[in-house]
PDB file of C-alpha atoms in Angstrom:
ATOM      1  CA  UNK A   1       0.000   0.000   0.000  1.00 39.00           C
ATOM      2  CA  UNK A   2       0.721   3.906  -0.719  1.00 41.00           C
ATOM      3  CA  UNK A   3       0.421   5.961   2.524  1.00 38.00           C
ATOM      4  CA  UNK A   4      -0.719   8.892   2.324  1.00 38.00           C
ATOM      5  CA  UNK A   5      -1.409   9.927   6.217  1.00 37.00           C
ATOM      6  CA  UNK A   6      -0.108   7.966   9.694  1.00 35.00           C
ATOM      7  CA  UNK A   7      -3.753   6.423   9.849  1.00 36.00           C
ATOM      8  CA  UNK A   8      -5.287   5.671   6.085  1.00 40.00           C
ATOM      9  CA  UNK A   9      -3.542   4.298   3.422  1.00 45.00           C
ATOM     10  CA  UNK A  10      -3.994   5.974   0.196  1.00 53.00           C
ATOM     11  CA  UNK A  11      -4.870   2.871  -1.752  1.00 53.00           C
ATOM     12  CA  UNK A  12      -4.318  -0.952  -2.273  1.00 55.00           C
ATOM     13  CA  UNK A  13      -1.915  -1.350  -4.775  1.00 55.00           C
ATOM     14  CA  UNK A  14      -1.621  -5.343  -5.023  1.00 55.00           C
ATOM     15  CA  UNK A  15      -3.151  -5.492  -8.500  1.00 56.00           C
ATOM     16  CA  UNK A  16      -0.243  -2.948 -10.256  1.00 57.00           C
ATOM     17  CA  UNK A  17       1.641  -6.346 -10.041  1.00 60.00           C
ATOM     18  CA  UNK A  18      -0.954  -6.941 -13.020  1.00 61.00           C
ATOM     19  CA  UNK A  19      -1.035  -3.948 -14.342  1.00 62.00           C
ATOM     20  CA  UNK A  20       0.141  -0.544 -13.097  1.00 60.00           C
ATOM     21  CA  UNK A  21      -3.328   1.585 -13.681  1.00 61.00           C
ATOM     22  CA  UNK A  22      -5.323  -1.255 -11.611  1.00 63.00           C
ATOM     23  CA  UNK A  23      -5.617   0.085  -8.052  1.00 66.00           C
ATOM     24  CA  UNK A  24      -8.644  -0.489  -5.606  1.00 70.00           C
ATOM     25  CA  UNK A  25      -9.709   3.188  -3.841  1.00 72.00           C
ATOM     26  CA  UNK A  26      -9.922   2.713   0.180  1.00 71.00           C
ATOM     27  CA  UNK A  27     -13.667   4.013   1.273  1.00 71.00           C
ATOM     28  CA  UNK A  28     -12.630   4.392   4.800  1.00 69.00           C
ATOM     29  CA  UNK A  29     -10.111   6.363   4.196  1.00 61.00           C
ATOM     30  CA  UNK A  30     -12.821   8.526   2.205  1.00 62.00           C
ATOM     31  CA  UNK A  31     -15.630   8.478   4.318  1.00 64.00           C
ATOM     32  CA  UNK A  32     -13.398   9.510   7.581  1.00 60.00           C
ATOM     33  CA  UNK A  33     -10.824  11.966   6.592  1.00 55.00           C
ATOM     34  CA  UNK A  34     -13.595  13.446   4.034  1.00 52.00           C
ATOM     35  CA  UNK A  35     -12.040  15.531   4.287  1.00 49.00           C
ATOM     36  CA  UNK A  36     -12.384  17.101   7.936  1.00 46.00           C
ATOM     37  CA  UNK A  37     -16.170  15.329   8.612  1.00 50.00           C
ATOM     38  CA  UNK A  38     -17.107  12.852   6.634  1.00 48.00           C
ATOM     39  CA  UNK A  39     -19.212  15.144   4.093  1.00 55.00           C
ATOM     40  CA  UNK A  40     -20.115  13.484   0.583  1.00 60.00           C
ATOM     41  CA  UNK A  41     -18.784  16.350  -1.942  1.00 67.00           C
ATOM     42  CA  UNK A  42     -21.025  14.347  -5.218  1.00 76.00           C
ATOM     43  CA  UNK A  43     -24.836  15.630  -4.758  1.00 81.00           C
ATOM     44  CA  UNK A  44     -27.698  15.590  -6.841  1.00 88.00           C
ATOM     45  CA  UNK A  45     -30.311  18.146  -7.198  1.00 91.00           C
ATOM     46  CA  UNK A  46     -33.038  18.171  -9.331  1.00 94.00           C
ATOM     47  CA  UNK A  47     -36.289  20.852  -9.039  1.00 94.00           C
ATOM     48  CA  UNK A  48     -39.486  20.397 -11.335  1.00 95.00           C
ATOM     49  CA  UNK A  49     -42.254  23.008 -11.760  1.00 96.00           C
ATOM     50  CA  UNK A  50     -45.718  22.762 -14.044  1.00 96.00           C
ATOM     51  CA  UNK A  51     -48.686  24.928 -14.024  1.00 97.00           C
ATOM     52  CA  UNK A  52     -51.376  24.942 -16.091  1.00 95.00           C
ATOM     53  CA  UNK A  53     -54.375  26.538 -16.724  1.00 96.00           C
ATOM     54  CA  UNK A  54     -57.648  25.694 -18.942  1.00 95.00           C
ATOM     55  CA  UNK A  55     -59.890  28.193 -18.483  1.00 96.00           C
ATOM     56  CA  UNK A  56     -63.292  27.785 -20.987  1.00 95.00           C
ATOM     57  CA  UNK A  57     -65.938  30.231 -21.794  1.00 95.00           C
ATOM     58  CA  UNK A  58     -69.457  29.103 -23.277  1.00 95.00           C
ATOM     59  CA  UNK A  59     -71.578  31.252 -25.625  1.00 94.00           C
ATOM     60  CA  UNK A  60     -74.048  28.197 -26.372  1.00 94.00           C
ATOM     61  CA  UNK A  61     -74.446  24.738 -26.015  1.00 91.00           C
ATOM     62  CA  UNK A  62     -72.325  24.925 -29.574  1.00 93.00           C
ATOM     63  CA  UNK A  63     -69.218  27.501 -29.247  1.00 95.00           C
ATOM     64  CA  UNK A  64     -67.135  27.495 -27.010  1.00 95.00           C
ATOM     65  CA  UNK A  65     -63.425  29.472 -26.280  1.00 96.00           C
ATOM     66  CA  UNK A  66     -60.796  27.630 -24.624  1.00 96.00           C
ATOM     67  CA  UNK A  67     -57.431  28.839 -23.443  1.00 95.00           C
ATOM     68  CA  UNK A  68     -54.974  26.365 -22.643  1.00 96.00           C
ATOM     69  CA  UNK A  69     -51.556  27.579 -20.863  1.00 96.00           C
ATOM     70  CA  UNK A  70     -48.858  25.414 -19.429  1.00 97.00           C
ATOM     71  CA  UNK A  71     -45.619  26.084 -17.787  1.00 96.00           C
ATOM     72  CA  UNK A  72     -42.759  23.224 -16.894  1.00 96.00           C
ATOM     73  CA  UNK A  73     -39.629  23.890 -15.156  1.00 96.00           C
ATOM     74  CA  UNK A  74     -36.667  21.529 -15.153  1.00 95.00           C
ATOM     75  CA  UNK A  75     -33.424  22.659 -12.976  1.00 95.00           C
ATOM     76  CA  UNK A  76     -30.965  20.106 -12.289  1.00 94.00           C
ATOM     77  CA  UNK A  77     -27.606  20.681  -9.757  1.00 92.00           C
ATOM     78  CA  UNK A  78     -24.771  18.048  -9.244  1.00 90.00           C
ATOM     79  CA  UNK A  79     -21.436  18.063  -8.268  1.00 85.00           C
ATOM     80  CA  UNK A  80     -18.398  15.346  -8.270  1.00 83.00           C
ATOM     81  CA  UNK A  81     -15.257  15.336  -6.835  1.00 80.00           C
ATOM     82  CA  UNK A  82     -12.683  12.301  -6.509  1.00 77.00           C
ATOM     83  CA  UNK A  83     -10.684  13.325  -3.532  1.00 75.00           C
ATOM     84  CA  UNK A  84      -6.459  12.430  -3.164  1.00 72.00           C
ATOM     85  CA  UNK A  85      -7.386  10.803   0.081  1.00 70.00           C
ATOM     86  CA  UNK A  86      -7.929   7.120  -0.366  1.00 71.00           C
ATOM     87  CA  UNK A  87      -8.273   7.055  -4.201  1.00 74.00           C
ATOM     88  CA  UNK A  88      -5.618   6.139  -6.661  1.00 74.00           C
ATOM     89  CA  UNK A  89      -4.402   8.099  -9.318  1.00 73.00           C
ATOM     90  CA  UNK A  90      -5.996   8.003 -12.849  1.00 73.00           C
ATOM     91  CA  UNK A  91      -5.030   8.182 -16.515  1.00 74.00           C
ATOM     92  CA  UNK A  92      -7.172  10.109 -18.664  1.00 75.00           C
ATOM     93  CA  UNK A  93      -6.509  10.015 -22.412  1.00 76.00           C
ATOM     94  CA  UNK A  94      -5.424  13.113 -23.831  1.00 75.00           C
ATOM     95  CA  UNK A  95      -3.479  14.217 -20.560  1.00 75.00           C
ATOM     96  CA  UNK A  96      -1.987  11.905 -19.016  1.00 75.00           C
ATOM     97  CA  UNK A  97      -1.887  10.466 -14.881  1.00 75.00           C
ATOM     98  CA  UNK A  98      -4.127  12.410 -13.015  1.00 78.00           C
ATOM     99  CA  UNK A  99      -4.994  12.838  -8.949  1.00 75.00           C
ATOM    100  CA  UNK A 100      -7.944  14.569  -8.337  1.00 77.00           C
ATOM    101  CA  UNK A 101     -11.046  15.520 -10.487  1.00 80.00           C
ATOM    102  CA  UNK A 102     -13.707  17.913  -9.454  1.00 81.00           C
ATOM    103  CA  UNK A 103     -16.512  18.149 -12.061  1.00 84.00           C
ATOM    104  CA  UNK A 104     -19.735  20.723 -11.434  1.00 87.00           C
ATOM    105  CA  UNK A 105     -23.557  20.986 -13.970  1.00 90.00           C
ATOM    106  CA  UNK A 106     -26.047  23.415 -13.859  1.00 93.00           C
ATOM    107  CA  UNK A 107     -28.754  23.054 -16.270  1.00 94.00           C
ATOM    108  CA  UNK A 108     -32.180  25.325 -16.638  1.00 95.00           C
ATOM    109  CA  UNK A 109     -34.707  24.095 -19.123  1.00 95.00           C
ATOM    110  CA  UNK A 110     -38.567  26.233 -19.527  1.00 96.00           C
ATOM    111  CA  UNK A 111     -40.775  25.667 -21.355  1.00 96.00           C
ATOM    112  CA  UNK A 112     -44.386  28.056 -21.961  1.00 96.00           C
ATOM    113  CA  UNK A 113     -47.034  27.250 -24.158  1.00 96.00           C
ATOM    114  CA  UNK A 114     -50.513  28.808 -25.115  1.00 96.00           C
ATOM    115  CA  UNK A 115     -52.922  27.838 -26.836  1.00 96.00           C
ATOM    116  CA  UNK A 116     -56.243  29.984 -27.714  1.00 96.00           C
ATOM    117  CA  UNK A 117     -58.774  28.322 -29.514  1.00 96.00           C
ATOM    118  CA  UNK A 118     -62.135  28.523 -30.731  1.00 96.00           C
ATOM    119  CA  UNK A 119     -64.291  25.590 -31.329  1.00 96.00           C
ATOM    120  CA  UNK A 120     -68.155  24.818 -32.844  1.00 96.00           C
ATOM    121  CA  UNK A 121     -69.575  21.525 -33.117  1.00 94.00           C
ATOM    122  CA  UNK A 122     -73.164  20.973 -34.381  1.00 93.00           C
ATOM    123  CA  UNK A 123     -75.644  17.676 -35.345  1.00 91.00           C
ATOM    124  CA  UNK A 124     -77.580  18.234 -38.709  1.00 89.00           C
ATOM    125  CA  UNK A 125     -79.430  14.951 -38.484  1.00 88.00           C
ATOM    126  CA  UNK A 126     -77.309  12.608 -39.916  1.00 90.00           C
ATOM    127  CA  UNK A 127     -74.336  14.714 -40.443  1.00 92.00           C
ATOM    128  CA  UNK A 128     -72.411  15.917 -37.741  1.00 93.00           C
ATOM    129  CA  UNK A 129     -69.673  19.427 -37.959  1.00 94.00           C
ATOM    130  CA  UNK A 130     -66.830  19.973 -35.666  1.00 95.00           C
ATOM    131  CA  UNK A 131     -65.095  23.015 -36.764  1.00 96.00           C
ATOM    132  CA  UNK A 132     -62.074  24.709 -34.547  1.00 95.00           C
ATOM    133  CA  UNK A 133     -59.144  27.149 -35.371  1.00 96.00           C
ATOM    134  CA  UNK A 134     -56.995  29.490 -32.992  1.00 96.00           C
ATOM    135  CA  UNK A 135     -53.557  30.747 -32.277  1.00 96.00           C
ATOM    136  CA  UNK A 136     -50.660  28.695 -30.621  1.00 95.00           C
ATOM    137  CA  UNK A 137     -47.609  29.881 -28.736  1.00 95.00           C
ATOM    138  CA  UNK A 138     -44.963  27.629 -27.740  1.00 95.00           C
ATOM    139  CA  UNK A 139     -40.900  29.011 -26.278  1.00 95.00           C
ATOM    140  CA  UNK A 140     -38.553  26.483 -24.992  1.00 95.00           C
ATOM    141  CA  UNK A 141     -35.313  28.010 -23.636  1.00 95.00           C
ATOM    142  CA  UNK A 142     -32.306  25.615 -22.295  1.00 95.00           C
ATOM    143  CA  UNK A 143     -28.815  26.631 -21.039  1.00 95.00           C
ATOM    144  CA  UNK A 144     -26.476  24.041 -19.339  1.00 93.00           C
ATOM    145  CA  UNK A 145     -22.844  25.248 -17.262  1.00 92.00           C
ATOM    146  CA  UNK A 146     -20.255  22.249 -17.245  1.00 90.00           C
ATOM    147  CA  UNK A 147     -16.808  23.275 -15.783  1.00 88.00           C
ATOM    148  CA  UNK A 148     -14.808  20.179 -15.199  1.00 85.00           C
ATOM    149  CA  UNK A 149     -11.030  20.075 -13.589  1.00 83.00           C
ATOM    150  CA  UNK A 150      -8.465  17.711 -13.479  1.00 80.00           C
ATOM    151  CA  UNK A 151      -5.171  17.224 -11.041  1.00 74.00           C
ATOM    152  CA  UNK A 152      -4.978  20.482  -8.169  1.00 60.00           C
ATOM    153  CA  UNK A 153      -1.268  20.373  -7.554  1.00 57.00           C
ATOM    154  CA  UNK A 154      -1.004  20.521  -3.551  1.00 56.00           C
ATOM    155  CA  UNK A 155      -4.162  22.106  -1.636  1.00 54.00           C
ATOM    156  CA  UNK A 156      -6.725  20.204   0.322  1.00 59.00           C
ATOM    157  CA  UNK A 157      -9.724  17.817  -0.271  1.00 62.00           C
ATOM    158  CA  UNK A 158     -11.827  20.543   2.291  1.00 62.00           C
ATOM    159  CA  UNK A 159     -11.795  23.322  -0.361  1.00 62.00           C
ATOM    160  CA  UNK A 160     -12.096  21.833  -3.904  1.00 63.00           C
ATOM    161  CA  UNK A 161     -11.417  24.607  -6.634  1.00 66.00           C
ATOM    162  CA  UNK A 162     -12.214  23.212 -10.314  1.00 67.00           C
ATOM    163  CA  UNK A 163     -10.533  26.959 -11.528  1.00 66.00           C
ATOM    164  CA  UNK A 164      -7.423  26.316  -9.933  1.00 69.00           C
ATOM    165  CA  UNK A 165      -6.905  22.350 -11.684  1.00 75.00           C
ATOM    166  CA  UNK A 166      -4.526  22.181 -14.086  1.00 75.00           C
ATOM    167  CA  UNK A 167      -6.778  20.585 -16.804  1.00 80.00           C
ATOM    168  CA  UNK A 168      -9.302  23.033 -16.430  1.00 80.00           C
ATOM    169  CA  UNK A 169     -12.269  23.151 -19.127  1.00 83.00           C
ATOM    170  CA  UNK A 170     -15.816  24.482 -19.629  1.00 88.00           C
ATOM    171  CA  UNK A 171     -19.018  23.353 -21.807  1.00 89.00           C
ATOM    172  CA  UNK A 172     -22.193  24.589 -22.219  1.00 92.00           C
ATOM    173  CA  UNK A 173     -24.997  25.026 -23.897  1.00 91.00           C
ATOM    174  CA  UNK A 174     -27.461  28.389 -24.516  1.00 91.00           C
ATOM    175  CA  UNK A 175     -30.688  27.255 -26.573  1.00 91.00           C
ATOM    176  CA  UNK A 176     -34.032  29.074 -27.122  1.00 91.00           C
ATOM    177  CA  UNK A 177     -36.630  28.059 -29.624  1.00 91.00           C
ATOM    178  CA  UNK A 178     -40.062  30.020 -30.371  1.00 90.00           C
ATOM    179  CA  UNK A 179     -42.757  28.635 -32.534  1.00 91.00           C
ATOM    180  CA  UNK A 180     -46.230  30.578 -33.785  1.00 91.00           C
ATOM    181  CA  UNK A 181     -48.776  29.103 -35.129  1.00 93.00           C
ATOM    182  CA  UNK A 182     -52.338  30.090 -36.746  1.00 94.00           C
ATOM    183  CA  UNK A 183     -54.031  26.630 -37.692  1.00 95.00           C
ATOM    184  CA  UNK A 184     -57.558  25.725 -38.309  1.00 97.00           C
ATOM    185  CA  UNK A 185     -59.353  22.339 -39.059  1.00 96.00           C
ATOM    186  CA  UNK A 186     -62.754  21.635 -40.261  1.00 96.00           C
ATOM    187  CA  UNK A 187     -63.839  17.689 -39.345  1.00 95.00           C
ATOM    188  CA  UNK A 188     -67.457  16.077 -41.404  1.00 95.00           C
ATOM    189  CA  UNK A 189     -69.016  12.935 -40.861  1.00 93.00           C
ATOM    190  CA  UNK A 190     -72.601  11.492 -42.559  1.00 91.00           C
ATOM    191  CA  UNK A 191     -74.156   8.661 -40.232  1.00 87.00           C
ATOM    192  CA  UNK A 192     -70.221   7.641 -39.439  1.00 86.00           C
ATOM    193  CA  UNK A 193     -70.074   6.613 -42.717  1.00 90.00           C
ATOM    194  CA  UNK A 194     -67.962   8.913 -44.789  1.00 92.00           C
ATOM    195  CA  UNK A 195     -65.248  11.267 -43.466  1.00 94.00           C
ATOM    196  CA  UNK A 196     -63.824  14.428 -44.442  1.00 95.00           C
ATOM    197  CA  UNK A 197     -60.890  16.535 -42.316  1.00 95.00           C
ATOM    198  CA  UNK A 198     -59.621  19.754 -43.823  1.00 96.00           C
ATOM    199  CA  UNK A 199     -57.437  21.359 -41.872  1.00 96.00           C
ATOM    200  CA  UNK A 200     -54.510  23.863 -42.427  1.00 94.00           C
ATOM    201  CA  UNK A 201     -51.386  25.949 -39.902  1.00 94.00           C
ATOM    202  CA  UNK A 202     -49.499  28.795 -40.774  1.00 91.00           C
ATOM    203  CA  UNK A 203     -46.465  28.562 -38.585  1.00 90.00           C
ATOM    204  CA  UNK A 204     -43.204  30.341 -37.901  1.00 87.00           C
ATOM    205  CA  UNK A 205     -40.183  28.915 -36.081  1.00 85.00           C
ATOM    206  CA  UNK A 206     -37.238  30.688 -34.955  1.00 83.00           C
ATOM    207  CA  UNK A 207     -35.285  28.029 -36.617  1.00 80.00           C
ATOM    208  CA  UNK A 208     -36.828  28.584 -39.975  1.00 75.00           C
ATOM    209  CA  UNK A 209     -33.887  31.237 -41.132  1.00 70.00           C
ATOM    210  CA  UNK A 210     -34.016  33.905 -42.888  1.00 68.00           C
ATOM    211  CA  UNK A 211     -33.333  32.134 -46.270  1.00 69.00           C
ATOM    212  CA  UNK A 212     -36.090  29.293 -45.872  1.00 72.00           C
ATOM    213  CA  UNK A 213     -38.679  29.024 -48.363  1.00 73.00           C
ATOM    214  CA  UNK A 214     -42.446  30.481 -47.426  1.00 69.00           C
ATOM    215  CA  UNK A 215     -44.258  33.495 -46.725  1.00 73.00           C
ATOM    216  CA  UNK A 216     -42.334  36.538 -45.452  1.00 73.00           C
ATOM    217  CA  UNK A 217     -45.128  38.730 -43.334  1.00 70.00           C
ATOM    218  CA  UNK A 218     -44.283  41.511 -40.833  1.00 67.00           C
ATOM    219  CA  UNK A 219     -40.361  40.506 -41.064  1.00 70.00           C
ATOM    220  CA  UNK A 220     -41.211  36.787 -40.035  1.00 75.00           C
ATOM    221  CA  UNK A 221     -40.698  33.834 -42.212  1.00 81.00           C
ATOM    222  CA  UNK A 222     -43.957  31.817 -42.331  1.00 85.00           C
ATOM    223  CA  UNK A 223     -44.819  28.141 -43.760  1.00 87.00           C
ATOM    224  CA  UNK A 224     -48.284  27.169 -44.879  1.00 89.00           C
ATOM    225  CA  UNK A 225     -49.269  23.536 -44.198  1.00 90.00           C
ATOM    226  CA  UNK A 226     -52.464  22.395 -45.548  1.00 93.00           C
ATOM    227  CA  UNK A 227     -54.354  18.979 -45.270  1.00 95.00           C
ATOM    228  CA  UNK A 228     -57.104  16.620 -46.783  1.00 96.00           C
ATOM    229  CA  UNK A 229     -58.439  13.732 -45.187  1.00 95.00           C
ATOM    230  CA  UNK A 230     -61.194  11.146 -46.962  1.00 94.00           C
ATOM    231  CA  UNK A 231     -62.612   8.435 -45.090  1.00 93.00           C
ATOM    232  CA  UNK A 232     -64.975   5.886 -45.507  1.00 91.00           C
ATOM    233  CA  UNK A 233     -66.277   2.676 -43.249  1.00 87.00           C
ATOM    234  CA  UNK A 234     -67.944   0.148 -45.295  1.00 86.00           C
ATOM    235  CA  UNK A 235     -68.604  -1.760 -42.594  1.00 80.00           C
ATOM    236  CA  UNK A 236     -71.200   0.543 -41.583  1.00 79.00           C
ATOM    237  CA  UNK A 237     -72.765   0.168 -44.976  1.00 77.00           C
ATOM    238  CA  UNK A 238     -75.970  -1.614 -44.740  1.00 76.00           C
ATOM    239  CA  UNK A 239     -75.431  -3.830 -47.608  1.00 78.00           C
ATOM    240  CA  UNK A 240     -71.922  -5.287 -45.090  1.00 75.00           C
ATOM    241  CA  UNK A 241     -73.563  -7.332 -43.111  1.00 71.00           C
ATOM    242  CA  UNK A 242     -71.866  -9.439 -40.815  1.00 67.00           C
ATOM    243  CA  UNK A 243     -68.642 -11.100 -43.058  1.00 63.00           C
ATOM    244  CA  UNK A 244     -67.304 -13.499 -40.270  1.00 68.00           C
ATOM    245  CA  UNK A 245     -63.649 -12.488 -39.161  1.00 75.00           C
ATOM    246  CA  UNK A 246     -64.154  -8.947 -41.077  1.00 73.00           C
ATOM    247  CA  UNK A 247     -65.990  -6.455 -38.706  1.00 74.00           C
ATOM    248  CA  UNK A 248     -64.455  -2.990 -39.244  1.00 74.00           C
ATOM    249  CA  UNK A 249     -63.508  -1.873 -42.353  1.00 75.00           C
TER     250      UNK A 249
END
């Protein structure tokens, strides 16, 4: 063994007769010099938020206005650290035998969306009308802090500084995405027989760029996206019948 104090030895080093990077780490070492009282330096913290709101206003038993607006939170906090005390050294590719290692993340992801619509459904006898059509907002922002050190020369396992490692690095991430949207859809049925959906969104994306193809209104790049649906059960067809095996088509 490797001592590193009069009490703990840093590490059992039988297996470098193998091979010189195998070492086993010695957790009492860890948990009781730890580095003054014990205290675990990796922790985990995540916080989670959501709201959301659906408030409806009737004119008639027929139209209605909805407004649907939801809020999520995601924050996440953790920290490592892989103390001298107790824990062998380690080779990391790229730079070599290292000692210590103190890594930190901070990530903060929202996202708010709204969605205002108006909606009429009516029965004509046999035919039935569901028409709707409103405005949708949705944001989604994101931004992650990663600094990450590697091998403090001297200094103490009390006071871990990542910005005083030699190996010292940061990543990151800064991310926000907005997306508006004016849609409508018109859905038909006779005697759920035959089946007709028209529906169509004009949307803009903050991702779209300047250069993409569409409709350029008010200095924003919009896309039109229509769509036609035809339907038809023949099962439900009076003529059908009851065809064994067969009884939705």
């Amino acid at each position: 063994t490797n001592t590193s104090s009069g009490t703990y030895s840093d590490a059992d080093t039988f297996l470098s007769n193998f091979d010189e990077n195998l070492s086993l780490a010695n957790p009492l070492a860890i948990i009781a010099d730890n580095h003054g009282s014990g205290i675990n330096r990796n922790h985990v913290e995540n916080t989670m938020l959501g709201i959301k709101l659906v408030p409806t206003y009737k004119f008639n038993d027929h139209l209605k206005l909805t407004e649907n607006v939801c809020y999520t939170l995601n924050r996440s906090s953790q920290r490592y650290y892989r103390p001298v005390d107790g824990v062998p050294s380690f080779v990391v590719e790229g730079v070599g035998r290292v000692q210590k290692c103190a890594k930190s993340l901070s990530s903060k992801g929202e996202e708010l969306s709204s969605d205002t619509r108006l909606n009429f459904s009516q029965q004509y006898d046999a035919h039935h009308l569901d028409v709707f059509g409103g405005f949708r907002y949705l944001y989604n922002k994101y931004n992650r802090v990663q600094p990450e050190g590697q091998n403090t020369p001297g200094g103490s396992d009390k006071n871990p500084n990542i910005s005083s490692m030699d190996y010292y690095q940061v990543f990151g991430d800064d991310d926000v995405n907005k997306d508006l949207a004016w849609y409508a859809q018109g859905d038909y049925n006779y005697r759920n027989l035959y089946f007709a959906e028209i529906s169509m969104s004009l949307d803009a994306n903050s991702k779209f760029g300047k250069k993409s193809s569409g409709l350029n209104l008010f200095g924003t790049r919009w896309n039109f996206f229509p769509s036609v649906q035809l339907g038809w059960v023949m099962s439900n067809e009076g003529w059908f019948g009851n065809k064994g095996i067969v009884k939705y088509l």
